[in-house]
Amino acid sequence: MSKFEKDFGTPASPSDQLVTLEIDGFKATVPAGTSVMHAAASIGIEIPKLCATDSLEPFGSCRLCLVQVEGGRGYPASCTTPCADGMKITTQNAKLAEVRRGIMELYISDHPLDCLTCSSNGDCELQDMAGAVGLREVRYEPVKTHLNAEKDDSNPYFSFDPSKCIVCSRCVRACEETQGTFALTLDGRGFDSKVSPSQNQAFMDSECVSCGACVQACPTATLMEKSVIEHGQPEHAVVTTCAYCGVGCSFRAEMRGDQVIRMVPDKDGKANHGHSCVKGRFAFGYATHKDRITKPMIRKSIKDPWQEVSWEEAIDYAASELKRIQGSYGKDSVGGITSSRCTNEETYLVQKLIRAGFGNNNVDTCARVCHSPTGYGLKQTFGESSGTQNFDSVMHADVIMVIGANPTDGHPVFGSQMKKRLRQGARLIVADPREIDLVKTPHVKASHHLKLRPSTNVALINALGHVVVTEGLVDEAFVQERCDLVSFGKWKDFVAEQRNSPEASEEITGVPAAEVRAAARLYAQARNGAIYYGLGVTEHSQGSTMVIGIANLAMATGNLGRIGVGVNPLRGQNNVQGSCDMGSFPHEFPGYRHVSDTATRQLFELNWGVTLDSEPGLRIPNMFDAALDGSFKGLYVEGEDIAQSDPDIQHVHAALRAMECVIVQDLFLNETAKFAHVFLPGSSFLEKSGTFTNAERRISPVRQVMAPLGGYQDWQVTQLLANAMGYPMNYSHPSEIMDEIARLTPSFAGVSYEKIDQVGSVQWPCNDEAPEGTPTMHEQEFLRGKGRFMVTEYVQTQERTNRQFPLILTTGRILSQYNVGAQTRRTDNVAWHAEDRLEIHPHDAEDRGIKDGDWVGIKSRAGETVLRALITDRVQPGVVYTTFHFPESGANVITTDNSDWATNCPEYKVTAVQVAKVSQSSEWQRRYHDFTEEQLHLLDQASLHS
Ligand code: SF4
Ligand code: SF4
Ligand code: SF4
Ligand code: FES
């Protein structure tokens, strides 16, 4: 626990019935089901406690919280006693004090008496309770049950010192109830019992995923962040938002001076309710890593050493180069890329700079390569480019279908929430080529794992639709009332065709027809069926078709417009939703309004004081093609690493080399910066203010906790560049940028920093119709009016296996690393994942004479790379899998330039490859190594030339 938040001892009751009782003579009115302990805390009466904490169900083991109930017998534990109308409670009297002192004596007799030198001193509940019960001396001889236990320092972020353990089991329960990993066990009885990772393993050898929930729950210094041990207790705290994934967890940055001591998940966070994963909780050290570049740098050519210069010189050089290029090659020869890692305000400014300052619409974002099909597919069918629910909705789902997503790795805190619902009895359908953790995890087992072949999603969704339509499972009332009937008729006839039956598509998908039929019935007949999907849906040549197929299925079964259902894209990066909302796509202004729409354009022209282009600009892949054609010469990239994250990177690298001015604004000399001519130091989320919008459309505050190491927040740098380009910007705080966004974007009309400060976070649309935001979309009607069905013909990808490339490579993420890894690789998270490996099925490995750990060459039509093999039956025969967190792995050397027909989202998930045992790195890897060495050498010379 942390001294910065109040602990009510037990969770709040959700009941809307109220009961009134009297506690120590004071009246308390609370929801029925509230514990006496919680009720007392709510009126400021703190009952001593040890085993209770309000993030966990009450356990009733320590007996410290005893109270007296008038007319009752004995002394019940207040944490397990529910309030009842008319109850009269006494929390303090001589008898209770004596019992509590006795209990505390027993605890203290088996606890080291080193409070003054203990790292928890001042933030230890045992110490507090000893004081609270007035314990002055201990009459018993020290007990040695725990005192000699050995410390486990194996986890890089926290230590486990069992000599201080009071066996309250809060950690065990946190691991079970909150995280759902069940990594800890409690062995033995009473005071002799011991807590440890299962089978007495060290933490690092156990199932533990380092989420920190046990550390958070521990009332003593037994489980303790190493950063607190090293630097001391934090002194103040600021609530902000995690900058890693699209869950958007709320955290308290707990500080000493301007140093972050620890990040503690905020109980009031509406996306995470006090839970965290290893990245947000512990992996923040990159912000002050020695690799940070904090001085602006320029150079004429990428063969030249970098030169450190003043901000003024760097900005002037960047602006003059962009102007020179536009003068020589035309207005459209420059563009920019916004970042889903940056705040809404920063993203808004970058697209504004490009549209108003550069005078074209050549702006795109990394959402191009992840969720652009979501934007397209959901806009076409529902009328809005976003997920339909909040995360808490999953707690009301009866059947959960997860398609092409791996929540426990990609969206861990939401994964834990989903597991909690599954443990309560919701049924699970997983559609994924690979056996993700969710398929079988403690107390959770998928009812159906549809282990389809990569690239066959659309055939599968059509087969599911076929069953719904032909077995009378359509929610006719919903369709009649809420959907466009002509489009429904066409879709119905289409999916009903025999060629779309599970039996006919079995040959394509590889999923047994009976399994598909059973899954379709389960989903369609659920009271509440919810679909969650990820990049395994979107990153295909038919990504948009599949999103539409999912929307069709949800509409046909009436699973939209209320809590517990919906179509929920699990957005990858922290602000990928926001970067799309903020007008990062070349064809859309903020709020998804097309640039050709005259009224919208006039609105922005009036506000921005310029004439705007009505033609959509270049998408990222078009920018690369144009660079190689010689018509695109200058690029401003804020917070993106396109030279690692985009597909077919040899093509990307060639395009970057062909440009005359690449401006990179980032924390580190990332892969793209190796091709840059101007480097502008970026600021981490700890160094700036703004907002992020998570996968639930939730706009959450990012609050500055330390000064930007480079001197400026990212939005300020964009503003400097705009002014130097001759387009004036004069914001003095990001709240002014949000005010402008709200003024120009109907779905953000009611958003302001004031509102966010008041309510914590808000889900858009937030406007006059929904001043408190919108947890569930399309409740009365779809945003477009009637829900529109669309025919989703399955078209086989062009990426085919053959004798030369017989296996399909698919890619994904792992819990401990994040995307291109620029941040997580610079933290102790490498202890879990220090390299990308190629997962291969034992049969495929045996055929090729490959053993676990062997170096294997992976060759596609685009290129070749070398990784170490990991033999596992998580992947099916014929499929290999890797992550892409390390640039030297070159996963994107092999991915091809195939892309989604509607949005150009790359087909990362399907690459035909051959795999063979090799003894040395690939030619590309050797070239990469030499180029990196050269660029690091040129970086080393930067300060020499300053
Ligand atoms: S860190 Fe998380 S996963 Fe590991 S033991 Fe603690 S609660 Fe369980
Ligand atoms: S490690 Fe901490 S939370 Fe776990 S039983 Fe011991 S004192 Fe309680
Ligand atoms: S789940 Fe996502 S947002 Fe939450 S702590 Fe982990 S990385 Fe951060
Ligand atoms: S706090 Fe109630 S029994 Fe431990």
PDB file of N, CA, C and O in Angstrom, residues 645-669:
ATOM      1  N   SER A 645       9.659  -0.213 -37.769  1.00  0.00           N
ATOM      2  CA  SER A 645       8.322  -0.765 -37.587  1.00  0.00           C
ATOM      3  C   SER A 645       7.584  -1.032 -38.888  1.00  0.00           C
ATOM      4  O   SER A 645       6.615  -1.774 -38.897  1.00  0.00           O
ATOM      5  N   ASP A 646       8.014  -0.435 -39.978  1.00  0.00           N
ATOM      6  CA  ASP A 646       7.237  -0.605 -41.198  1.00  0.00           C
ATOM      7  C   ASP A 646       7.693  -1.844 -41.970  1.00  0.00           C
ATOM      8  O   ASP A 646       8.820  -2.291 -41.818  1.00  0.00           O
ATOM      9  N   PRO A 647       6.818  -2.384 -42.806  1.00  0.00           N
ATOM     10  CA  PRO A 647       7.153  -3.625 -43.491  1.00  0.00           C
ATOM     11  C   PRO A 647       8.168  -3.398 -44.605  1.00  0.00           C
ATOM     12  O   PRO A 647       8.330  -2.268 -45.066  1.00  0.00           O
ATOM     13  N   ASP A 648       8.790  -4.467 -45.013  1.00  0.00           N
ATOM     14  CA  ASP A 648       9.756  -4.443 -46.109  1.00  0.00           C
ATOM     15  C   ASP A 648      10.758  -3.308 -45.883  1.00  0.00           C
ATOM     16  O   ASP A 648      10.888  -2.383 -46.685  1.00  0.00           O
ATOM     17  N   ILE A 649      11.506  -3.397 -44.804  1.00  0.00           N
ATOM     18  CA  ILE A 649      12.289  -2.215 -44.394  1.00  0.00           C
ATOM     19  C   ILE A 649      13.464  -1.900 -45.310  1.00  0.00           C
ATOM     20  O   ILE A 649      13.977  -0.787 -45.266  1.00  0.00           O
ATOM     21  N   GLN A 650      13.847  -2.825 -46.146  1.00  0.00           N
ATOM     22  CA  GLN A 650      14.924  -2.461 -47.081  1.00  0.00           C
ATOM     23  C   GLN A 650      14.397  -1.368 -48.024  1.00  0.00           C
ATOM     24  O   GLN A 650      15.123  -0.447 -48.396  1.00  0.00           O
ATOM     25  N   HIS A 651      13.112  -1.490 -48.373  1.00  0.00           N
ATOM     26  CA  HIS A 651      12.450  -0.496 -49.206  1.00  0.00           C
ATOM     27  C   HIS A 651      12.352   0.840 -48.430  1.00  0.00           C
ATOM     28  O   HIS A 651      12.642   1.910 -48.976  1.00  0.00           O
ATOM     29  N   VAL A 652      11.989   0.750 -47.148  1.00  0.00           N
ATOM     30  CA  VAL A 652      11.867   1.959 -46.319  1.00  0.00           C
ATOM     31  C   VAL A 652      13.226   2.653 -46.209  1.00  0.00           C
ATOM     32  O   VAL A 652      13.339   3.878 -46.367  1.00  0.00           O
ATOM     33  N   HIS A 653      14.260   1.860 -45.957  1.00  0.00           N
ATOM     34  CA  HIS A 653      15.601   2.442 -45.807  1.00  0.00           C
ATOM     35  C   HIS A 653      16.033   3.137 -47.103  1.00  0.00           C
ATOM     36  O   HIS A 653      16.601   4.235 -47.083  1.00  0.00           O
ATOM     37  N   ALA A 654      15.736   2.501 -48.227  1.00  0.00           N
ATOM     38  CA  ALA A 654      16.110   3.110 -49.515  1.00  0.00           C
ATOM     39  C   ALA A 654      15.374   4.437 -49.690  1.00  0.00           C
ATOM     40  O   ALA A 654      15.958   5.431 -50.149  1.00  0.00           O
ATOM     41  N   ALA A 655      14.091   4.460 -49.277  1.00  0.00           N
ATOM     42  CA  ALA A 655      13.302   5.695 -49.414  1.00  0.00           C
ATOM     43  C   ALA A 655      13.887   6.791 -48.521  1.00  0.00           C
ATOM     44  O   ALA A 655      14.025   7.947 -48.941  1.00  0.00           O
ATOM     45  N   LEU A 656      14.256   6.432 -47.297  1.00  0.00           N
ATOM     46  CA  LEU A 656      14.812   7.439 -46.384  1.00  0.00           C
ATOM     47  C   LEU A 656      16.136   7.976 -46.920  1.00  0.00           C
ATOM     48  O   LEU A 656      16.419   9.181 -46.837  1.00  0.00           O
ATOM     49  N   ARG A 657      16.948   7.095 -47.481  1.00  0.00           N
ATOM     50  CA  ARG A 657      18.229   7.538 -48.058  1.00  0.00           C
ATOM     51  C   ARG A 657      18.006   8.499 -49.230  1.00  0.00           C
ATOM     52  O   ARG A 657      18.845   9.347 -49.512  1.00  0.00           O
ATOM     53  N   ALA A 658      16.869   8.319 -49.904  1.00  0.00           N
ATOM     54  CA  ALA A 658      16.610   9.154 -51.088  1.00  0.00           C
ATOM     55  C   ALA A 658      16.130  10.558 -50.731  1.00  0.00           C
ATOM     56  O   ALA A 658      16.060  11.422 -51.586  1.00  0.00           O
ATOM     57  N   MET A 659      15.804  10.790 -49.453  1.00  0.00           N
ATOM     58  CA  MET A 659      15.282  12.107 -49.075  1.00  0.00           C
ATOM     59  C   MET A 659      16.424  13.076 -48.756  1.00  0.00           C
ATOM     60  O   MET A 659      17.503  12.666 -48.342  1.00  0.00           O
ATOM     61  N   GLU A 660      16.143  14.355 -48.904  1.00  0.00           N
ATOM     62  CA  GLU A 660      17.193  15.358 -48.664  1.00  0.00           C
ATOM     63  C   GLU A 660      17.150  15.916 -47.246  1.00  0.00           C
ATOM     64  O   GLU A 660      18.140  16.442 -46.759  1.00  0.00           O
ATOM     65  N   CYS A 661      15.996  15.846 -46.616  1.00  0.00           N
ATOM     66  CA  CYS A 661      15.935  16.317 -45.225  1.00  0.00           C
ATOM     67  C   CYS A 661      14.950  15.467 -44.419  1.00  0.00           C
ATOM     68  O   CYS A 661      13.740  15.562 -44.627  1.00  0.00           O
ATOM     69  N   VAL A 662      15.510  14.651 -43.557  1.00  0.00           N
ATOM     70  CA  VAL A 662      14.682  13.858 -42.649  1.00  0.00           C
ATOM     71  C   VAL A 662      14.870  14.455 -41.253  1.00  0.00           C
ATOM     72  O   VAL A 662      15.990  14.533 -40.751  1.00  0.00           O
ATOM     73  N   ILE A 663      13.768  14.903 -40.660  1.00  0.00           N
ATOM     74  CA  ILE A 663      13.819  15.520 -39.323  1.00  0.00           C
ATOM     75  C   ILE A 663      13.199  14.526 -38.346  1.00  0.00           C
ATOM     76  O   ILE A 663      12.027  14.168 -38.498  1.00  0.00           O
ATOM     77  N   VAL A 664      13.970  14.093 -37.387  1.00  0.00           N
ATOM     78  CA  VAL A 664      13.457  13.132 -36.407  1.00  0.00           C
ATOM     79  C   VAL A 664      13.390  13.802 -35.043  1.00  0.00           C
ATOM     80  O   VAL A 664      14.366  14.403 -34.598  1.00  0.00           O
ATOM     81  N   GLN A 665      12.236  13.709 -34.418  1.00  0.00           N
ATOM     82  CA  GLN A 665      12.052  14.240 -33.052  1.00  0.00           C
ATOM     83  C   GLN A 665      11.793  13.035 -32.162  1.00  0.00           C
ATOM     84  O   GLN A 665      10.751  12.383 -32.279  1.00  0.00           O
ATOM     85  N   ASP A 666      12.742  12.693 -31.319  1.00  0.00           N
ATOM     86  CA  ASP A 666      12.611  11.450 -30.556  1.00  0.00           C
ATOM     87  C   ASP A 666      13.486  11.492 -29.317  1.00  0.00           C
ATOM     88  O   ASP A 666      14.271  12.413 -29.109  1.00  0.00           O
ATOM     89  N   LEU A 667      13.339  10.441 -28.496  1.00  0.00           N
ATOM     90  CA  LEU A 667      14.134  10.357 -27.271  1.00  0.00           C
ATOM     91  C   LEU A 667      15.540   9.850 -27.556  1.00  0.00           C
ATOM     92  O   LEU A 667      16.503  10.263 -26.924  1.00  0.00           O
ATOM     93  N   PHE A 668      15.621   8.912 -28.506  1.00  0.00           N
ATOM     94  CA  PHE A 668      16.892   8.221 -28.757  1.00  0.00           C
ATOM     95  C   PHE A 668      17.260   8.312 -30.240  1.00  0.00           C
ATOM     96  O   PHE A 668      16.411   8.596 -31.075  1.00  0.00           O
ATOM     97  N   LEU A 669      18.511   7.997 -30.535  1.00  0.00           N
ATOM     98  CA  LEU A 669      18.902   7.841 -31.924  1.00  0.00           C
ATOM     99  C   LEU A 669      18.304   6.506 -32.382  1.00  0.00           C
ATOM    100  O   LEU A 669      18.957   5.470 -32.360  1.00  0.00           O
TER     101      LEU A 669
END
